[in-house]
Structure formats: structure tokens, C-alpha cells
PDB file of C-alpha atoms in Angstrom:
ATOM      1  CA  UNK A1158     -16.881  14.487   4.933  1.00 64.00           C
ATOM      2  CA  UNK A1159     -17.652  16.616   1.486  1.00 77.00           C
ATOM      3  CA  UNK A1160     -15.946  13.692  -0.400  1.00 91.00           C
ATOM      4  CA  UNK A1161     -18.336  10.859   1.079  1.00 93.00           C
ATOM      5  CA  UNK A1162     -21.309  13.016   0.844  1.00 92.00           C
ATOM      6  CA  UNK A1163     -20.509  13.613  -2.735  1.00 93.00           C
ATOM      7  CA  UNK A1164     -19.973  10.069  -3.360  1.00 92.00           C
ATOM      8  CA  UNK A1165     -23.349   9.106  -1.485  1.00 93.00           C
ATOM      9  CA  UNK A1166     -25.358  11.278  -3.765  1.00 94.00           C
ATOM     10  CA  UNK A1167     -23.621   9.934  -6.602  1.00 92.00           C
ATOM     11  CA  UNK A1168     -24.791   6.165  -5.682  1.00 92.00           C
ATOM     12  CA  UNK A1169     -27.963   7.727  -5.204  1.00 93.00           C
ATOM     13  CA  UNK A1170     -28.404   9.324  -8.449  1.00 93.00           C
ATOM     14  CA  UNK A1171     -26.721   6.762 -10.513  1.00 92.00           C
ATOM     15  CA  UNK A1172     -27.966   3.421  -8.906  1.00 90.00           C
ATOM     16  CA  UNK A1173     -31.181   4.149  -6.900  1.00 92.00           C
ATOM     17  CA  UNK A1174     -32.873   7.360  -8.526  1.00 89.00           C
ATOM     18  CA  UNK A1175     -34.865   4.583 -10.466  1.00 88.00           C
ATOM     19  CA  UNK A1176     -35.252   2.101  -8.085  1.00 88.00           C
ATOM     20  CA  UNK A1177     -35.394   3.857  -4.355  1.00 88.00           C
ATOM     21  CA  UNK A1178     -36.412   1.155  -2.531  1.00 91.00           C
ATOM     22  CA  UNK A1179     -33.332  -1.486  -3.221  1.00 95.00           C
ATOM     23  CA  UNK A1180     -30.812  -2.419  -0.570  1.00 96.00           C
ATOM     24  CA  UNK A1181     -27.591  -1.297  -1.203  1.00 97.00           C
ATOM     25  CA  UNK A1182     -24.046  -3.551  -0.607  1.00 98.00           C
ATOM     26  CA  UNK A1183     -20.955  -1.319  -0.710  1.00 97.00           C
ATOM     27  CA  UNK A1184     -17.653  -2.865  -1.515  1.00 97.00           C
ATOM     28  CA  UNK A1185     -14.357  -1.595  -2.017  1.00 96.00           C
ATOM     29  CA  UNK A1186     -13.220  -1.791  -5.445  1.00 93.00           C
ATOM     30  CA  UNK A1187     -14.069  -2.379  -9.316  1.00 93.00           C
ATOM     31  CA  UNK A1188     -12.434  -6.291  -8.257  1.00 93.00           C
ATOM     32  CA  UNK A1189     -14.556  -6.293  -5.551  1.00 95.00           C
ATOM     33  CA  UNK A1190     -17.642  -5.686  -7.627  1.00 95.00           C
ATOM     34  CA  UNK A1191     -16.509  -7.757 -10.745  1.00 94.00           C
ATOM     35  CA  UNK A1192     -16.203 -11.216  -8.724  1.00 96.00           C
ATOM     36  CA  UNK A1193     -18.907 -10.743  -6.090  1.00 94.00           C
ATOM     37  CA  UNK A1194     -21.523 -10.004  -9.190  1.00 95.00           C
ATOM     38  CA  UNK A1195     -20.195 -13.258 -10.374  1.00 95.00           C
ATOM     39  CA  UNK A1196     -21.155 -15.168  -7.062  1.00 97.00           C
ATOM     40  CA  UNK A1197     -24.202 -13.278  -6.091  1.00 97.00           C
ATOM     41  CA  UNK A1198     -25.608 -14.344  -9.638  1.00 96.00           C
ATOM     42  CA  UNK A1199     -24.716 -18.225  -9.760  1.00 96.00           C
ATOM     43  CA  UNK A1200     -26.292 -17.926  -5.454  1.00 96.00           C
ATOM     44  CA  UNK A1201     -29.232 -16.525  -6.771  1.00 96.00           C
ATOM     45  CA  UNK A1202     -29.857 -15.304 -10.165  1.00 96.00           C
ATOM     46  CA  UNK A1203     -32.596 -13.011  -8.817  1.00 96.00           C
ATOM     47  CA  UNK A1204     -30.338 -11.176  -6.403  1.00 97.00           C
ATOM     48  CA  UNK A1205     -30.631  -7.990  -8.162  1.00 95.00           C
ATOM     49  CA  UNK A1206     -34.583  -7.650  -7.832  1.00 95.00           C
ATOM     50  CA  UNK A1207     -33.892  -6.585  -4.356  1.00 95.00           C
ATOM     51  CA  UNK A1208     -30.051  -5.228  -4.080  1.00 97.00           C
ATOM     52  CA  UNK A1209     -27.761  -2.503  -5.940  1.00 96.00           C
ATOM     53  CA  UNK A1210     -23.961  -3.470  -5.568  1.00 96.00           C
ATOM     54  CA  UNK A1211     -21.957   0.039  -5.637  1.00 96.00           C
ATOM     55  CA  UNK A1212     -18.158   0.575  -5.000  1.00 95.00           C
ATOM     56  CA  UNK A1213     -16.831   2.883  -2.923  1.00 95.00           C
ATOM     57  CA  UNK A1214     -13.359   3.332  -3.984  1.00 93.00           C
ATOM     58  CA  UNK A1215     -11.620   1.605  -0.786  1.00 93.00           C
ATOM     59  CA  UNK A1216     -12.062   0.821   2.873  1.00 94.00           C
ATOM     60  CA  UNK A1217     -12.358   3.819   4.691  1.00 93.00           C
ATOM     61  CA  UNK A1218     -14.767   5.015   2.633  1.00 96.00           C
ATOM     62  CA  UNK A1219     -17.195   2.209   3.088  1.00 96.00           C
ATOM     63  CA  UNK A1220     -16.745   2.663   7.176  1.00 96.00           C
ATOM     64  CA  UNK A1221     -17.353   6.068   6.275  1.00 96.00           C
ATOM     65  CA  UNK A1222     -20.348   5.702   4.168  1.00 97.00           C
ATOM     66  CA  UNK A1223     -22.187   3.275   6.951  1.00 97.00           C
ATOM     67  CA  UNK A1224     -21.719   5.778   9.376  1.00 95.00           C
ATOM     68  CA  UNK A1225     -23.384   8.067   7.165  1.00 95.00           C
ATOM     69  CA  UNK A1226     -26.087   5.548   6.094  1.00 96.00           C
ATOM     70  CA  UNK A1227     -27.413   3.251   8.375  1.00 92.00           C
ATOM     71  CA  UNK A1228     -30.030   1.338   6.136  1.00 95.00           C
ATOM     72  CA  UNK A1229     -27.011   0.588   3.854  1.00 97.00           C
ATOM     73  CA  UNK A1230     -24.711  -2.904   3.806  1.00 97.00           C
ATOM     74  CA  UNK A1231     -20.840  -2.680   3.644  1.00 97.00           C
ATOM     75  CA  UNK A1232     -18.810  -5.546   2.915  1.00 97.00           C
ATOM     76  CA  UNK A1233     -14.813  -5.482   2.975  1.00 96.00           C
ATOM     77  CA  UNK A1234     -11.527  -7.297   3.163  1.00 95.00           C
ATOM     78  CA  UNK A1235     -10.791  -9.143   6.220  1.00 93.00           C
ATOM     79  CA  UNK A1236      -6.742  -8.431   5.733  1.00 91.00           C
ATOM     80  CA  UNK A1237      -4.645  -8.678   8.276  1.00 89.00           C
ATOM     81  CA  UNK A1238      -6.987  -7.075  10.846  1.00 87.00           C
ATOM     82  CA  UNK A1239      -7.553  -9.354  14.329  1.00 86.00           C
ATOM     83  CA  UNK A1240     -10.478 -10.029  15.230  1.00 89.00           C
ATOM     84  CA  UNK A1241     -10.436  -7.411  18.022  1.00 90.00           C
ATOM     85  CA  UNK A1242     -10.565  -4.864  15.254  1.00 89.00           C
ATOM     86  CA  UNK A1243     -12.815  -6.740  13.837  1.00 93.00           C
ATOM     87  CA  UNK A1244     -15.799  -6.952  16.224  1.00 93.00           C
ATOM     88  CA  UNK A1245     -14.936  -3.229  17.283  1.00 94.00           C
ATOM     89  CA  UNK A1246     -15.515  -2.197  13.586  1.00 94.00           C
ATOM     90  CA  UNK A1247     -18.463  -4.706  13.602  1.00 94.00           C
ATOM     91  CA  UNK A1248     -19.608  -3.442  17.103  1.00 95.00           C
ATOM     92  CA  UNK A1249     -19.508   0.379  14.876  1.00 95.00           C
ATOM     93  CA  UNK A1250     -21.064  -0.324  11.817  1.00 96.00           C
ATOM     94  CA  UNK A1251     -23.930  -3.273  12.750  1.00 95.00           C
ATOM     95  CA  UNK A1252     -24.825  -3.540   8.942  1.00 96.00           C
ATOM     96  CA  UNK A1253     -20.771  -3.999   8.014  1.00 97.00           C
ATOM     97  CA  UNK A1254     -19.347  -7.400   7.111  1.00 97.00           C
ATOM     98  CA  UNK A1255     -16.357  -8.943   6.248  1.00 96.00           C
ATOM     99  CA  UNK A1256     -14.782 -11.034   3.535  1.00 97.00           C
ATOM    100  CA  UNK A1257     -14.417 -14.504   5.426  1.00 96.00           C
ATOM    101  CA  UNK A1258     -10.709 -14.614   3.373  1.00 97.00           C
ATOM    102  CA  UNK A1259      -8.033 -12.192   3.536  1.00 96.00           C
ATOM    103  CA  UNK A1260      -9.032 -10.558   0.324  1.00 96.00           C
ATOM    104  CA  UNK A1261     -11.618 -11.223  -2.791  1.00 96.00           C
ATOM    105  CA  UNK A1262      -8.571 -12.517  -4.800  1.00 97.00           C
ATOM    106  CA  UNK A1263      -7.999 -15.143  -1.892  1.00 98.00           C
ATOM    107  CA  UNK A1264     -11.207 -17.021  -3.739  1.00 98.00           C
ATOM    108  CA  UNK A1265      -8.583 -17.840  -6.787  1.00 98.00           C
ATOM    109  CA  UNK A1266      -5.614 -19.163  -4.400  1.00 98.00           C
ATOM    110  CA  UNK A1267      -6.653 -22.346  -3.400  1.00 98.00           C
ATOM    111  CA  UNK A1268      -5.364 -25.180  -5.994  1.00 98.00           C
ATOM    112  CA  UNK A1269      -8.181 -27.468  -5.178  1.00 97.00           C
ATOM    113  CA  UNK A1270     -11.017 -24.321  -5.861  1.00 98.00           C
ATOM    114  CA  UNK A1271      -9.071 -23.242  -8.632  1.00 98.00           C
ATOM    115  CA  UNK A1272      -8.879 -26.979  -9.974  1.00 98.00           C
ATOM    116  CA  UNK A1273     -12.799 -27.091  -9.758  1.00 97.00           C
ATOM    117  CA  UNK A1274     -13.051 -23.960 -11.878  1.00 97.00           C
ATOM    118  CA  UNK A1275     -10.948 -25.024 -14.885  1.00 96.00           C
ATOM    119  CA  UNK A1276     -12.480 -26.084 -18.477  1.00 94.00           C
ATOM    120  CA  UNK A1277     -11.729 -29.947 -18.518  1.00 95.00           C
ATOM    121  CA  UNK A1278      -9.686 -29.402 -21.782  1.00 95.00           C
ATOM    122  CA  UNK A1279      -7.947 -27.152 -19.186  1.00 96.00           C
ATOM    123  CA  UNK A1280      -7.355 -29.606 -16.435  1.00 97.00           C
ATOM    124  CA  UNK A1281      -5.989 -31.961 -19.381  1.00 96.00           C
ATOM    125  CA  UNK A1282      -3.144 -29.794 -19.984  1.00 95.00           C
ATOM    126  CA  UNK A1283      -1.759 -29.932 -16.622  1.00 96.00           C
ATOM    127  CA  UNK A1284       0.649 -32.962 -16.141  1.00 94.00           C
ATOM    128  CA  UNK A1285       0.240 -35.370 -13.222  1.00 96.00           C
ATOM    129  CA  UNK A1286      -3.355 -33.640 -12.969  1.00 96.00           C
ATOM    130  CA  UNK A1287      -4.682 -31.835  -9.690  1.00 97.00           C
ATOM    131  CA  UNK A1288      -1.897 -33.667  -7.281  1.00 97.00           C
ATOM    132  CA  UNK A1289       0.748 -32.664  -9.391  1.00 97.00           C
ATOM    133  CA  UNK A1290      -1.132 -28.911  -9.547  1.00 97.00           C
ATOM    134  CA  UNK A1291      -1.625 -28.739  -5.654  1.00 97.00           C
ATOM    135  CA  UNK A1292       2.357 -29.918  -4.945  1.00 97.00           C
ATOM    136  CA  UNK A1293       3.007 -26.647  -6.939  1.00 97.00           C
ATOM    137  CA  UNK A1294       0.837 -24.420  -4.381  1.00 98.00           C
ATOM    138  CA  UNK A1295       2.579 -25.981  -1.357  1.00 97.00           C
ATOM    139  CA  UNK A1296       5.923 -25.339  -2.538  1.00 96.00           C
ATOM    140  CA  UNK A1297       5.260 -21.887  -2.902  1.00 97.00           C
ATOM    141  CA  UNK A1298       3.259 -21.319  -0.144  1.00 96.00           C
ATOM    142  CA  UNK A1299       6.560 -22.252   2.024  1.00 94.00           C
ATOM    143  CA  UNK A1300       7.855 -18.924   0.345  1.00 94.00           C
ATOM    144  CA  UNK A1301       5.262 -17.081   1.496  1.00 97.00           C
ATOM    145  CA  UNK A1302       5.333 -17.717   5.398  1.00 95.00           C
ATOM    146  CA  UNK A1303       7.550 -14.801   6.189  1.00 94.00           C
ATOM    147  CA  UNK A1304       5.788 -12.677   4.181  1.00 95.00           C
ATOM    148  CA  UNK A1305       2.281 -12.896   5.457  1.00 96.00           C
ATOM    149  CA  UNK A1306       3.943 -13.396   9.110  1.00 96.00           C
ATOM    150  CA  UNK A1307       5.763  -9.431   8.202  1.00 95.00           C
ATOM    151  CA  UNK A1308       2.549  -8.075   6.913  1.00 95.00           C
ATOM    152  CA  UNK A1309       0.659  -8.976   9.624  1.00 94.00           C
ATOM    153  CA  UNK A1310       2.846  -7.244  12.163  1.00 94.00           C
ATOM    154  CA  UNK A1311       4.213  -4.382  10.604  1.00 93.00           C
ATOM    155  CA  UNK A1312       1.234  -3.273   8.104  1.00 91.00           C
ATOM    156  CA  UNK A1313      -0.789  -2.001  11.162  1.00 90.00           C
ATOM    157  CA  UNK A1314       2.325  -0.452  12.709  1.00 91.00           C
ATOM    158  CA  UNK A1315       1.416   3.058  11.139  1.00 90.00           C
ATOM    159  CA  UNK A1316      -2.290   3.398  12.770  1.00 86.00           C
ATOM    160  CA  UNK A1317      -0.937   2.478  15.848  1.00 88.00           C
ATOM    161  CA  UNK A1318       1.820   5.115  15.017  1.00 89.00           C
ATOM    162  CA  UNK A1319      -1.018   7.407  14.603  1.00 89.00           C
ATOM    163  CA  UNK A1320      -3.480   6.056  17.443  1.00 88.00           C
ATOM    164  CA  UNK A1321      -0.423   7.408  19.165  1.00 87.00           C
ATOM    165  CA  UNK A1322      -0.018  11.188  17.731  1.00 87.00           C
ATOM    166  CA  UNK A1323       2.430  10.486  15.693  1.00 89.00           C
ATOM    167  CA  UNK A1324       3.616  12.846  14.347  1.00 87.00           C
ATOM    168  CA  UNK A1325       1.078  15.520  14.853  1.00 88.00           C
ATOM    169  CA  UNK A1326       1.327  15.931  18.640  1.00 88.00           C
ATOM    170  CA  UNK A1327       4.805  16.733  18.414  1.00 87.00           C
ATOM    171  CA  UNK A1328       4.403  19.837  15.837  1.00 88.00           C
ATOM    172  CA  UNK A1329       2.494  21.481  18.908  1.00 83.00           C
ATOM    173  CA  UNK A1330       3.662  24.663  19.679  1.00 87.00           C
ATOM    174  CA  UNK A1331       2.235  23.891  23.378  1.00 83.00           C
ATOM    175  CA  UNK A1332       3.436  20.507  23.620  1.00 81.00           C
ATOM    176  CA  UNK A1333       7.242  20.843  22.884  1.00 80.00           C
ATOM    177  CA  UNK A1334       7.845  23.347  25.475  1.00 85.00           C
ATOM    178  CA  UNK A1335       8.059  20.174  28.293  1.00 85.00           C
ATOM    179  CA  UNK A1336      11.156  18.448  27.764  1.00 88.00           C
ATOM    180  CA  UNK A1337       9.692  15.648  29.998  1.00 88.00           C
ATOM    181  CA  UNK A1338       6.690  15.206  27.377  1.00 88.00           C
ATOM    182  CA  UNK A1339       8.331  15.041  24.590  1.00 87.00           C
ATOM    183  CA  UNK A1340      10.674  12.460  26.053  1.00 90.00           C
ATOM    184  CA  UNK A1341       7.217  10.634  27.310  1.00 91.00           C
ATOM    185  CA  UNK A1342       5.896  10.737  23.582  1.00 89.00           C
ATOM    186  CA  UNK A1343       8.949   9.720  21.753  1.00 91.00           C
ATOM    187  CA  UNK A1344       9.594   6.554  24.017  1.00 91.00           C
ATOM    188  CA  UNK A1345       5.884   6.042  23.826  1.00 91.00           C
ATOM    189  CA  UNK A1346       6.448   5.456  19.673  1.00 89.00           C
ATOM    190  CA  UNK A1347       9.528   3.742  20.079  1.00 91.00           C
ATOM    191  CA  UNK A1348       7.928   1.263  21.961  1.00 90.00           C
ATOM    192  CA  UNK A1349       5.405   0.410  19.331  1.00 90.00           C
ATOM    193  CA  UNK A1350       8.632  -0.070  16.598  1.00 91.00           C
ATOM    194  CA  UNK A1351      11.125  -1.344  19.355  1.00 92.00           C
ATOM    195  CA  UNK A1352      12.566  -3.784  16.387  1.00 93.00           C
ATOM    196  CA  UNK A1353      13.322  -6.574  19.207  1.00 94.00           C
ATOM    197  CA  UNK A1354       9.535  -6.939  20.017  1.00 93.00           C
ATOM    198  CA  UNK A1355       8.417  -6.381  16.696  1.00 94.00           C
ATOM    199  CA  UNK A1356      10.579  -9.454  15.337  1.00 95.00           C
ATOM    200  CA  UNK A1357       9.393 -11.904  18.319  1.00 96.00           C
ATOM    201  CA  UNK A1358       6.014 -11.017  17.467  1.00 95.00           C
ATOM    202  CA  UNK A1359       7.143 -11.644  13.696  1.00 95.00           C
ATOM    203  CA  UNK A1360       8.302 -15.164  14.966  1.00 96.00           C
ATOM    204  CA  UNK A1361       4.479 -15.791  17.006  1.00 96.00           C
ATOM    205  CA  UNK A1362       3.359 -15.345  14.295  1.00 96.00           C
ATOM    206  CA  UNK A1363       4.831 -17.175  11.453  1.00 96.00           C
ATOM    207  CA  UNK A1364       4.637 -20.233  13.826  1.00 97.00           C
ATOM    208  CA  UNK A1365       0.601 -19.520  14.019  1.00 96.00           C
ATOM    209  CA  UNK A1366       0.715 -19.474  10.154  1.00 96.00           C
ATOM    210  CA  UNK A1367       2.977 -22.595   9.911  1.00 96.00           C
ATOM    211  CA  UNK A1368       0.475 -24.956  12.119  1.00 97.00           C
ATOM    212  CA  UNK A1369      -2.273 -24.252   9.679  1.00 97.00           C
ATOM    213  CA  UNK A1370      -3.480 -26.517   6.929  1.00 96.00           C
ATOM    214  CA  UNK A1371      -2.681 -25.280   3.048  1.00 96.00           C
ATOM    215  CA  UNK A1372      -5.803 -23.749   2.393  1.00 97.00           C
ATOM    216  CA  UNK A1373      -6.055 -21.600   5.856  1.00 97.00           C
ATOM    217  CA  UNK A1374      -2.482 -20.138   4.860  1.00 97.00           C
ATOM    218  CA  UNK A1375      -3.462 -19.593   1.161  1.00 98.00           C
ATOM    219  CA  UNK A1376      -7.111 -18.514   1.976  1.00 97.00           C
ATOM    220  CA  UNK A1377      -6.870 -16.427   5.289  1.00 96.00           C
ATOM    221  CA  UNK A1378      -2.949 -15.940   5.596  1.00 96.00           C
ATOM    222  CA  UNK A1379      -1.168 -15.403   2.777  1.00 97.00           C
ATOM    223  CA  UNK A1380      -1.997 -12.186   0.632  1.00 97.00           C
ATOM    224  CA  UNK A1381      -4.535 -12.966  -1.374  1.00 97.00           C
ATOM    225  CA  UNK A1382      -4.151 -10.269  -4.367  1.00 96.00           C
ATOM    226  CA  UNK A1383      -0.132 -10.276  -4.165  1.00 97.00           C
ATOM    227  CA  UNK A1384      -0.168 -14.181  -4.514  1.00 98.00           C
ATOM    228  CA  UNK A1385      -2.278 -14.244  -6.903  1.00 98.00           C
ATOM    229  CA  UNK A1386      -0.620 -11.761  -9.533  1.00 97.00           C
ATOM    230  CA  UNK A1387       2.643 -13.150  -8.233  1.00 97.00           C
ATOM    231  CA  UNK A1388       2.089 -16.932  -8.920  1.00 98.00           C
ATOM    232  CA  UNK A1389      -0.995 -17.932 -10.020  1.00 98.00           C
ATOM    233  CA  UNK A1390      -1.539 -15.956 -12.487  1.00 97.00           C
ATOM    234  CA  UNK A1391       2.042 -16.571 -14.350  1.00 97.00           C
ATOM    235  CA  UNK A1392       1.568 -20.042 -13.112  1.00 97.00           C
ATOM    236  CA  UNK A1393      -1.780 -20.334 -15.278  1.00 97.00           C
ATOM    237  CA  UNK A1394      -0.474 -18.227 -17.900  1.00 97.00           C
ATOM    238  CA  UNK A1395       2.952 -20.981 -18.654  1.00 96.00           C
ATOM    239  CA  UNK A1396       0.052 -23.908 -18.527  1.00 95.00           C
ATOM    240  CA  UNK A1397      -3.178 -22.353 -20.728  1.00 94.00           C
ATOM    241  CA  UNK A1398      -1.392 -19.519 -22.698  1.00 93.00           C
ATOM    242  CA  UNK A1399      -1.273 -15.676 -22.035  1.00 93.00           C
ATOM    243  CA  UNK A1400      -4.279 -14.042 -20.855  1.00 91.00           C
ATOM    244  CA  UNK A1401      -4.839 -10.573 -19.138  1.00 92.00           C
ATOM    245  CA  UNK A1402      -4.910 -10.810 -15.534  1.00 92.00           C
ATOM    246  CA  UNK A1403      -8.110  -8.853 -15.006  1.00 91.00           C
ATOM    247  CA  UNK A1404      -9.834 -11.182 -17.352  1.00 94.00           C
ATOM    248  CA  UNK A1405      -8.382 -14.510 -16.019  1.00 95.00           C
ATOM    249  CA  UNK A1406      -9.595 -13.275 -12.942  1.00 95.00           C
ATOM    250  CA  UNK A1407     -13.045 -13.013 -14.396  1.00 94.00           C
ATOM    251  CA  UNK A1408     -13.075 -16.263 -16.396  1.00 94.00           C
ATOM    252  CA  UNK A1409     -12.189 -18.236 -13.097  1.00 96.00           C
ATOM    253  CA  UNK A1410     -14.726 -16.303 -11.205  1.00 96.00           C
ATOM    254  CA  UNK A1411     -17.107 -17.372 -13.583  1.00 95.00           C
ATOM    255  CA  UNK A1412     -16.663 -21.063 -13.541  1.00 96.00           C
ATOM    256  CA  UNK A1413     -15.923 -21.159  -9.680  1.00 96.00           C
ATOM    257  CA  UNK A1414     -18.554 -23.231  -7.847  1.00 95.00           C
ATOM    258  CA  UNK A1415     -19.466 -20.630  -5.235  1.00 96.00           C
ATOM    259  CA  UNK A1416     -17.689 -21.188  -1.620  1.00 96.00           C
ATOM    260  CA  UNK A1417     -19.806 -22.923   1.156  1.00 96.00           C
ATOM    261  CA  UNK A1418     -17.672 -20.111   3.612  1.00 97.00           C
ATOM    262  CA  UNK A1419     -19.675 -17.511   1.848  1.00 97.00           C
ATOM    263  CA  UNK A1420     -23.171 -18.785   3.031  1.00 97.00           C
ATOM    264  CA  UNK A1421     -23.131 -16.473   6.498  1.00 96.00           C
ATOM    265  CA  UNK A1422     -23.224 -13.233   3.878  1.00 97.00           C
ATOM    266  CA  UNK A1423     -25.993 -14.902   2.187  1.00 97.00           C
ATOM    267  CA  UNK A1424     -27.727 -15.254   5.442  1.00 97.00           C
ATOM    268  CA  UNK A1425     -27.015 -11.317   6.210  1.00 96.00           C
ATOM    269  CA  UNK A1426     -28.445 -10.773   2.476  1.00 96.00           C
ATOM    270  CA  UNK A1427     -31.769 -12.577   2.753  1.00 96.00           C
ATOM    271  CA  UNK A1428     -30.604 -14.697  -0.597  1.00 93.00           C
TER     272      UNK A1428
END
């Protein structure tokens, strides 16, 4: 735990040696703390009288931090975790919280939210107007079914892998000398990859995804950051001009009337 330790007394000395007393919010990334600045200021302008918002490089670490500092707030991406590993991890860490949306980016996905948040002179330069926007949105989205149907299942194959001892308990010196065991172990992992079960699972749960309105597949689904640097932004880009994606990221942050599905964080907050 050197590295976390290290990285607490860095928050300390860079964000609280001159103001000890403020709550502290750790997120996960420089994204993370670009966009929710955004929204914390246009919620409440005065939001930094009483909170520091510090990064902590990615998700483990912020688990890891709570655990280490129990007076501190984490907030993270929701992902594809279920919401069994969600109240465990919640259950953990009682000050943690989670992004109500698969990922920060997931705030830019939405045609109608990102609709709100362009310039009129913008909006103008879109033909057919918002319909004509959103029909673009659901025509991709239909490409991305599979995809967020795949991730789902198979991203969390390799803790389970692990949960498992894979492959550690195998490199045992003690271990491999029962034939028997090892047998146990290696049918015990093939279980969890047994491609058959994986791809009905696959199937569950791209027909989940598919009874879902637009905006729960773009918004909790559907990758939030990979959609967005995969369409959106290019999609933006052949309408307004070329713009760096970090900074049209910003921009839209900026002008984005701040989501009602936010308020429970708020709550958490005291803003």
C-alpha cells in the first residue's frame, strides 16, 4: 500500500495543507475531474467553500484510498459492474458512490442532452434539426448492441479468473503434486470461460439491452467513452468543424444543463 499512502499524502499536501478542514471527493481520472468541476459549479457555484475534488489515477485506487480514509468521498464509474458488486463495494466503502451512467463520457451520448447543450448557431447547422440528429443516434446505437452485450460478459471474466486462483494457485509447488487438484482447478476455470455458457449469457443479455428505451442503452449500456470518441465526436466534428476531442468534451460540458439523475450525489454532497 506504499503507492496509495504516497498518493494520500500527496492530496494532503497539495490540496488540503491550506485548507484542512474541506471534504474531499476522489474520482478517477483528469476526465473525471474536468466534467464533474463543470457540473458541481453550474449545481452550486459555492461548492468549493466546503469540498476539494482530487483524482486518483483510476478505480482501484479510489477503493483503496477509502479504505484508507474513512472521512473521505469516492465517486466512480458504474461500468459494467451489477448491482451485486455494486452494493458489496457500497456495503465496503459507506462514503463510495457511483456514476448513475456507465461512465462520465455517457453525459455527452444522449442526442436529446447533447441537443440541449449546443450554441443555437450550432443547432442551425444540423439539417432536419434535433429529429433528424436523434435518427442518427438510433441508427448507430443498433451497432452497438453486441458490443455492450460482449463487454458486459466477458470484461469481468478475468477477476472471476482470478477470484478463482488463476493462475497463481497452480505455480504452487504444494499444489501440483495432486493430480486430482489440479484436474479440480482447471475444470473449475474452464467453467467460468466454457464458450457455450458464456455466449447464452451474451444472448440474455443483448435481449436485456434491446428492450430498453434509446437513452438507457446510450446512457447506462452502451460504452460511454468508446461511443463517444467513436461517433460523436467525428459525428460533431463533420457538422461544426474540427475540434480536439478533449476540448469538445469540455465545451459541451460547459453548456450542458446539469442531469436531474445526478441530484442523489448532490444529496450525498450536502449541495
Amino acid at each position: 500500500m506504499a503507492k496509495i499512502d504516497k498518493l494520500i499524502q500527496d492530496i494532503k499536501d497539495r490540496d488540503l495543507a491550506a485548507f484542512p478542514d474541506k471534504r474531499v471527493l476522489v474520482v478517477e481520472g483528469v476526465d473525471d475531474i474536468a466534467a464533474f468541476r463543470q457540473l458541481l459549479t453550474k449545481h452550486n457555484p459555492s461548492w468549493e467553500q466546503q469540498w476539494v475534488l482530487v483524482k486518483a489515477n483510476k478505480k482501484q485506487n479510489v477503493l483503496d484510498i477509502l479504505a484508507l480514509e474513512n472521512t473521505w468521498y469516492g465517486l466512480i464509474d458504474r461500468d459494467e459492474w451489477s448491482e451485486d458488486k455494486i452494493m458489496q463495494l457500497e456495503q465496503e466503502h459507506p462514503r463510495l458512490m457511483f456514476l448513475p451512467r456507465f461512465c462520465i463520457e455517457s453525459y455527452l451520448v444522449n442526442p436529446s442532452e447533447i441537443w440541449q447543450a449546443l450554441q443555437p448557431k450550432h443547432q442551425a447547422r444540423i439539417e432536419g434539426g434535433e429529429p433528424a440528429f436523434t435518427s442518427l443516434f438510433v441508427q448507430e446505437a443498433q451497432r452497438w448492441l453486441n458490443h455492450s452485450a460482449i463487454w458486459y460478459v466477458v470484461n469481468p471474466l478475468w477477476e472471476r479468473l482470478r477470484t478463482a486462483g488463476f493462475n497463481s494457485v497452480l505455480l504452487d509447488v504444494d499444489t501440483v503434486q495432486q493430480d486430482e487438484e489440479v484436474e479440480r482447478i482447471l475444470r473449475s476455470w474452464g467453467a467460468l470461460i466454457n464458450p457455450e455458457n458464456l455466449a447464452q449469457e451474451i444472448q440474455r443479455r443483448k435481449a436485456q439491452v434491446e428492450s430498453l428505451s434509446l437513452s438507457e442503452q446510450l446512457t447506462i449500456c452502451i460504452h460511454g467513452k468508446l461511443f463517444f470518441e467513436k461517433f460523436v465526436d467525428p459525428l460533431l466534428t463533420s457538422f461544426l468543424g474540427q475540434r480536439g476531442r478533449e476540448q469538445r468534451q469540455k465545451d459541451l460540458f460547459k453548456t450542458l444543463p446539469v442531469p436531474n439523475d445526478l441530484s442523489p450525489i448532490w444529496v450525498r454532497m450536502g449541495l
